[in-house]
Every structure is written in C-alpha cells, then in structure tokens.
Coordinates of C-alpha atoms in Angstrom, one line a residue:
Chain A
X1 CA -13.8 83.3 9.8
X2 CA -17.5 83.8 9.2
X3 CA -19.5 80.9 9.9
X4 CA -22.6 79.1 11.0
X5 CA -22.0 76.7 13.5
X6 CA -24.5 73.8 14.6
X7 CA -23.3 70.9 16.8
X8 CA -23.9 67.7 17.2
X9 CA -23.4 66.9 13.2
X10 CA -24.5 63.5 14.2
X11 CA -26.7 62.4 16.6
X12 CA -28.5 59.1 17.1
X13 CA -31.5 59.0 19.8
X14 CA -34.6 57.3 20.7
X15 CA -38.2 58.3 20.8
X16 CA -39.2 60.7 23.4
X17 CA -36.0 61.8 24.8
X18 CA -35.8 65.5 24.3
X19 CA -33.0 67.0 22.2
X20 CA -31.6 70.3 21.4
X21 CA -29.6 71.0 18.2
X22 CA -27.5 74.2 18.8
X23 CA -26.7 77.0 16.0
X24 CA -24.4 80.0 16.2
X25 CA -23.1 82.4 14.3
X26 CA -20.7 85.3 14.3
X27 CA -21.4 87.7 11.8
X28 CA -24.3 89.3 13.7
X29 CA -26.2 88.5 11.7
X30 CA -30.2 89.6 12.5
X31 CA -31.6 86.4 10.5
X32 CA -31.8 83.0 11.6
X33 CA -33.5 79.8 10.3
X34 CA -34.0 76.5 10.3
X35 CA -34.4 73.5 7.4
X36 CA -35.0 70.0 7.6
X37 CA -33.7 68.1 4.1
X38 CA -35.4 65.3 3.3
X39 CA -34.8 63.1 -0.1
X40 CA -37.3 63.8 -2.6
X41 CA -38.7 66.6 -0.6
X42 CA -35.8 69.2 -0.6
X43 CA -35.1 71.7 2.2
X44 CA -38.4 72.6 4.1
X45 CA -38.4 75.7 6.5
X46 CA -39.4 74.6 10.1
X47 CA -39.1 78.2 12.3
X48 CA -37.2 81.3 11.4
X49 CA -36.5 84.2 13.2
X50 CA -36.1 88.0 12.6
X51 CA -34.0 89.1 15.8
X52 CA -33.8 88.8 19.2
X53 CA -36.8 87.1 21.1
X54 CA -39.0 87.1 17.1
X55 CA -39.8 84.1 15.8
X56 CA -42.4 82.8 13.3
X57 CA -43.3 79.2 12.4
X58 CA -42.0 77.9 8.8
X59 CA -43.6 75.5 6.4
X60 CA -42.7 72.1 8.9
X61 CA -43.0 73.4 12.7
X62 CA -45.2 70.5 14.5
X63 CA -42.6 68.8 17.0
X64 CA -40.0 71.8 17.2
X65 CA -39.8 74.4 19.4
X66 CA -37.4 77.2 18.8
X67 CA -35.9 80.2 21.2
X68 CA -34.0 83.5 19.8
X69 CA -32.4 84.9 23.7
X70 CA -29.5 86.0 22.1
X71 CA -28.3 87.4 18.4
X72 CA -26.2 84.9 17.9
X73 CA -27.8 81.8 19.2
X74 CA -31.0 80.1 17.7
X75 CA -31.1 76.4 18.9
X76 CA -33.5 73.9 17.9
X77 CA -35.7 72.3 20.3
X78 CA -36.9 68.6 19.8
X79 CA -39.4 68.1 23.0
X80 CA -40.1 64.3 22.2
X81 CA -38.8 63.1 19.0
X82 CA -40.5 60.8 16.7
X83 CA -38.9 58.7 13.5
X84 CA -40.7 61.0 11.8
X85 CA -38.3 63.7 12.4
X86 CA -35.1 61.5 11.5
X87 CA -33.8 64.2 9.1
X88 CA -30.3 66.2 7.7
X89 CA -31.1 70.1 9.8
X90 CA -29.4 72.9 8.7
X91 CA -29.2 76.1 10.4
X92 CA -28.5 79.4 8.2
X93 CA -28.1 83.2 9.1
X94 CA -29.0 86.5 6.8
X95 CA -28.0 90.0 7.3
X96 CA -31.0 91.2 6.3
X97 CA -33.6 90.6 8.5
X98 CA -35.7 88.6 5.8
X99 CA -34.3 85.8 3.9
X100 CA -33.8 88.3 1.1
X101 CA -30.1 88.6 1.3
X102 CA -27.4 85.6 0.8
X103 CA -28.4 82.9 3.4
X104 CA -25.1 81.2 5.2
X105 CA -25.5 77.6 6.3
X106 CA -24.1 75.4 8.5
X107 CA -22.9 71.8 8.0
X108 CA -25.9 70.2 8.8
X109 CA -27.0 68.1 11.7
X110 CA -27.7 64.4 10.8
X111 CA -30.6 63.2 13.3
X112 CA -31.8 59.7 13.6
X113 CA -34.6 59.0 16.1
X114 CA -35.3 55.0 16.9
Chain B
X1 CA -48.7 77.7 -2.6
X2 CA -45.3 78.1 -4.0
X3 CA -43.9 75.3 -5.4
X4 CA -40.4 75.0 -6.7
X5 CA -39.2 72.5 -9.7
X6 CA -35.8 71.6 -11.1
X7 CA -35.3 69.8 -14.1
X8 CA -33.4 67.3 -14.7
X9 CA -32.9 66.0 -11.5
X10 CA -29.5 64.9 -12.1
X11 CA -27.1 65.6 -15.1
X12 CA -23.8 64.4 -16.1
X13 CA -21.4 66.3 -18.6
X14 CA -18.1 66.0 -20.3
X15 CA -15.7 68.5 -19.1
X16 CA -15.6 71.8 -21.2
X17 CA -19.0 72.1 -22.2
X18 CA -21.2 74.8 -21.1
X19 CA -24.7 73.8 -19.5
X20 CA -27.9 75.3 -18.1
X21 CA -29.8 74.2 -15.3
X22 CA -33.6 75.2 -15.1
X23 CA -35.7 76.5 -12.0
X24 CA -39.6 76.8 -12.6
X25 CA -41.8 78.7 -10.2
X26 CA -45.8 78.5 -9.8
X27 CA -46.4 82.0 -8.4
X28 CA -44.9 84.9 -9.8
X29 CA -45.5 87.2 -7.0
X30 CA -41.6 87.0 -5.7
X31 CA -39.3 89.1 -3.6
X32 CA -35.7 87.0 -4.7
X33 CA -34.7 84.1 -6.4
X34 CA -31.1 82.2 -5.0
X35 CA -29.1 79.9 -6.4
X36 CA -27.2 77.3 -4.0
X37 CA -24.6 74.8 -4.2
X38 CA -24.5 72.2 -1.8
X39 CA -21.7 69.3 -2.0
X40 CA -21.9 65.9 -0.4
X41 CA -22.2 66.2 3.3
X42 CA -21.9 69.8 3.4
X43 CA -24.1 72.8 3.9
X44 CA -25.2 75.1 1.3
X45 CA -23.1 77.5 0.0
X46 CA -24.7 81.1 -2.1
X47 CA -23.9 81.8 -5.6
X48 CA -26.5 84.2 -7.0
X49 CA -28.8 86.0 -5.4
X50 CA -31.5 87.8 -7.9
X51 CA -33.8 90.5 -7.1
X52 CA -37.0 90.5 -8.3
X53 CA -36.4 93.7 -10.4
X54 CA -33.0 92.4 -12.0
X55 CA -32.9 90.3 -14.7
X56 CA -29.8 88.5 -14.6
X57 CA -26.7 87.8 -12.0
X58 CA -23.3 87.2 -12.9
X59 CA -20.2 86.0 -11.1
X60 CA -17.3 84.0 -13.0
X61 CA -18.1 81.4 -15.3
X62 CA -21.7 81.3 -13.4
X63 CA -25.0 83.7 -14.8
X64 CA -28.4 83.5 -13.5
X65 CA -31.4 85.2 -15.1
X66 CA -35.0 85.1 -13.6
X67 CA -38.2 86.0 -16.7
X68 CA -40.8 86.6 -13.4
X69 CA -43.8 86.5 -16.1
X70 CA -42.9 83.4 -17.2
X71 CA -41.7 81.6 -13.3
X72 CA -38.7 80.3 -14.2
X73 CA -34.9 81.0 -13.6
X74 CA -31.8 79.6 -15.3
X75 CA -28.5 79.0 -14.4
X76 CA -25.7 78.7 -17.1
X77 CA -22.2 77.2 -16.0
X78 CA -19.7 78.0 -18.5
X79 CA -17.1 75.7 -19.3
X80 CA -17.5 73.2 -17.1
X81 CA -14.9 71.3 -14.9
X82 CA -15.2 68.2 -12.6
X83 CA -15.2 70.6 -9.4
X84 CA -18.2 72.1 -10.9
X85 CA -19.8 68.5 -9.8
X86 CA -22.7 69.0 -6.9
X87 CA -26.1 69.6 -6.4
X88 CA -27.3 72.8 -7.4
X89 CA -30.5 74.3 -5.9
X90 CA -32.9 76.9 -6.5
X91 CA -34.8 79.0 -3.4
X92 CA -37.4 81.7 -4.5
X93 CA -38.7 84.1 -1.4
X94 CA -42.8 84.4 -2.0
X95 CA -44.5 87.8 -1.4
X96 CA -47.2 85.9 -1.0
X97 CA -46.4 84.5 2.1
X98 CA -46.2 87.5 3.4
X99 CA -42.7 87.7 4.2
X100 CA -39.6 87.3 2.0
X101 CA -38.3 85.6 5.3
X102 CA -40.2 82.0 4.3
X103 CA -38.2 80.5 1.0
X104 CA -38.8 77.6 -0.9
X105 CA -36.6 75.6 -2.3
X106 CA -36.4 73.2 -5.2
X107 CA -35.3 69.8 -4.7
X108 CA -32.3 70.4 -6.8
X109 CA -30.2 69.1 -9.8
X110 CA -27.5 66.7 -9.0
X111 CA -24.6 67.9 -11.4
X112 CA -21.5 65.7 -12.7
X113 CA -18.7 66.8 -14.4
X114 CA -16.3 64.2 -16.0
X115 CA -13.3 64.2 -17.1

C-alpha cells in the first residue's frame, strides 16, 4: 500500500532535549515536505526537499533542521525544542519534484514540548 | 506574499443538498491550486489538483474550478451525505516564490453534513 509514514504520532517532551520525527515513504517518490498545523494559522511549510541530499527552507524553519540521505527518508530534526514548537507535523511526498503534483500525507505527529 | 482565505470557516448542511465552498487568493501569479480533505486526526488526503491553465477539475460528485484573474477557486459538492463531513482545505503553489515546491494553504472550512 502507498503511504507516508511518520512515527512517533505522539510525543510529549521537555524543553531542550533534542528530538527527531521520522517520515518515510514508499512510492519513490522525489518530493518531500514538511508542515506544522497550528489552529487558526493552517498548515505552514517548515523545509522541503527536491531529492536526495536538496533541501530548501519553507515559510517556518527557525528551530528545525532537516536531512534528505536517502529517497525515501526525510526526518525532522528538533535540536532544542521550545513550547513554541508544540504543534500537529505532517510529513507529505510528491512525484513530481515540486509540490505541483498530488501531495500524500502522513498521519501527523502530535508534539507537545513542556 | 501569498495569502490563502476560506470562507465560511465552518458550515453545516442538511443531507442532499449541493454546496460550494470558496478559496480566495491575493496573488494571481500561480503554478496549481489543490483541494484537500483532512478528517479528525488524520492527515490530508488530495481531491483536485488544478493546473494553472485548466479551468475546472472533476471527480464524482466533487468539481473544482480556479478564475486566476479574479484569485479565487471553488469547490462544489454535490448532493451531500454525512461522510462528506470534514475540513476541506485549499493549497495554491506561487510562481512567485520561485518554486511551485513552497504551497500555501488556507486554513480551511470545517464541513458538516447531517442527517
């Protein structure tokens, strides 16, 4: 089955102690990117990236780091989380390699940072 | 900067009838408009995808049309049933930015059908 897969879904942590918020898919797909959803704000683009080892900052990427090593894998990188950053992430893969074809998503990774 | 509105914010229906649900864009200069469906604690699932030279989208009971001069986008849901109820959100892919690979997205239009 196609699909995006980010893990945790939940996670609860406390300020400072670095996190990392895996995605993968398998539909080789060239296009990967990640959103934070916020209420009132909608989905915000933090980093996105193009194919292996390319990646470009989104509309939100203080406090996130990203890496792109492998096709499949795009993980999410919090070095020192802040409340500010307690957020619903969603990971989502393209075949094209802009967003211009239909974007996949994962579940969503529910963060809270204390 | 692109910004992306949806109004209403949230809309509730009686089964059966047909509705429209409106996306308005500040900057015309766009590669794509999608439409998305997202249901309670779930991701975001496709349903239209418009290209900047098309005017329209269909698939089922959903069409989407995009007037580029005007920003805005539609999204008509015909005869309506309860498991049409979730949020439904617009994402338009800005030539401005340079890249069609940075969207923005409305904050959506919280849909319920009832019965």
């Amino acid at each position: 089955e196609a699909q995006v897969t980010q893990n945790p879904r939940y996670l609860i942590t406390v300020t400072g102690k670095k996190l990392t918020v895996t995605c993968s898919q398998n539909m080789n797909h060239e296009y990967m990117s990640w959103y934070r959803q916020d209420p009132g704000l909608g989905l915000r683009q933090i980093y996105y990236s193009m194919n292996v080892e390319v990646t470009d900052k989104g509309d939100v990427p203080e406090g996130y780091k990203v890496s792109r090593k492998e096709k499949r894998n795009f993980p999410l990188i919090l070095e020192s989380p802040s409340p500010n950053q307690t957020s619903l992430y969603f990971c989502a893969s393209s075949s094209r390699t802009d967003a211009a074809g239909e974007l996949f998503f994962g579940e969503g990774s529910r963060l809270t940072v204390l | 900067k692109q910004e992306v509105t949806q109004i209403p914010a949230a809309l509730s229906v009686p089964e059966g009838e047909n509705l429209v649900l409106n996306c308005s864009f500040t900057d015309s200069a766009i590669y794509n408009l999608q439409w998305f469906r997202q249901d309670p604690g779930k991701g975001l699932t496709s349903l239209l995808l418009i290209q900047s030279s098309q005017r329209e989208q269909t698939s089922g009971r959903l069409n989407a049309s995009l007037d580029k001069s005007s920003g805005r986008s539609t999204l008509y849901i015909a005869a309506s049933q309860p498991g049409d109820s979730a949020t439904y959100l617009c994402a338009v892919g800005s030539i401005n930015t340079g890249t069609a690979s940075k969207l923005t997205f409305g904050t959506g239009t919280r849909l319920q059908v009832t019965l």
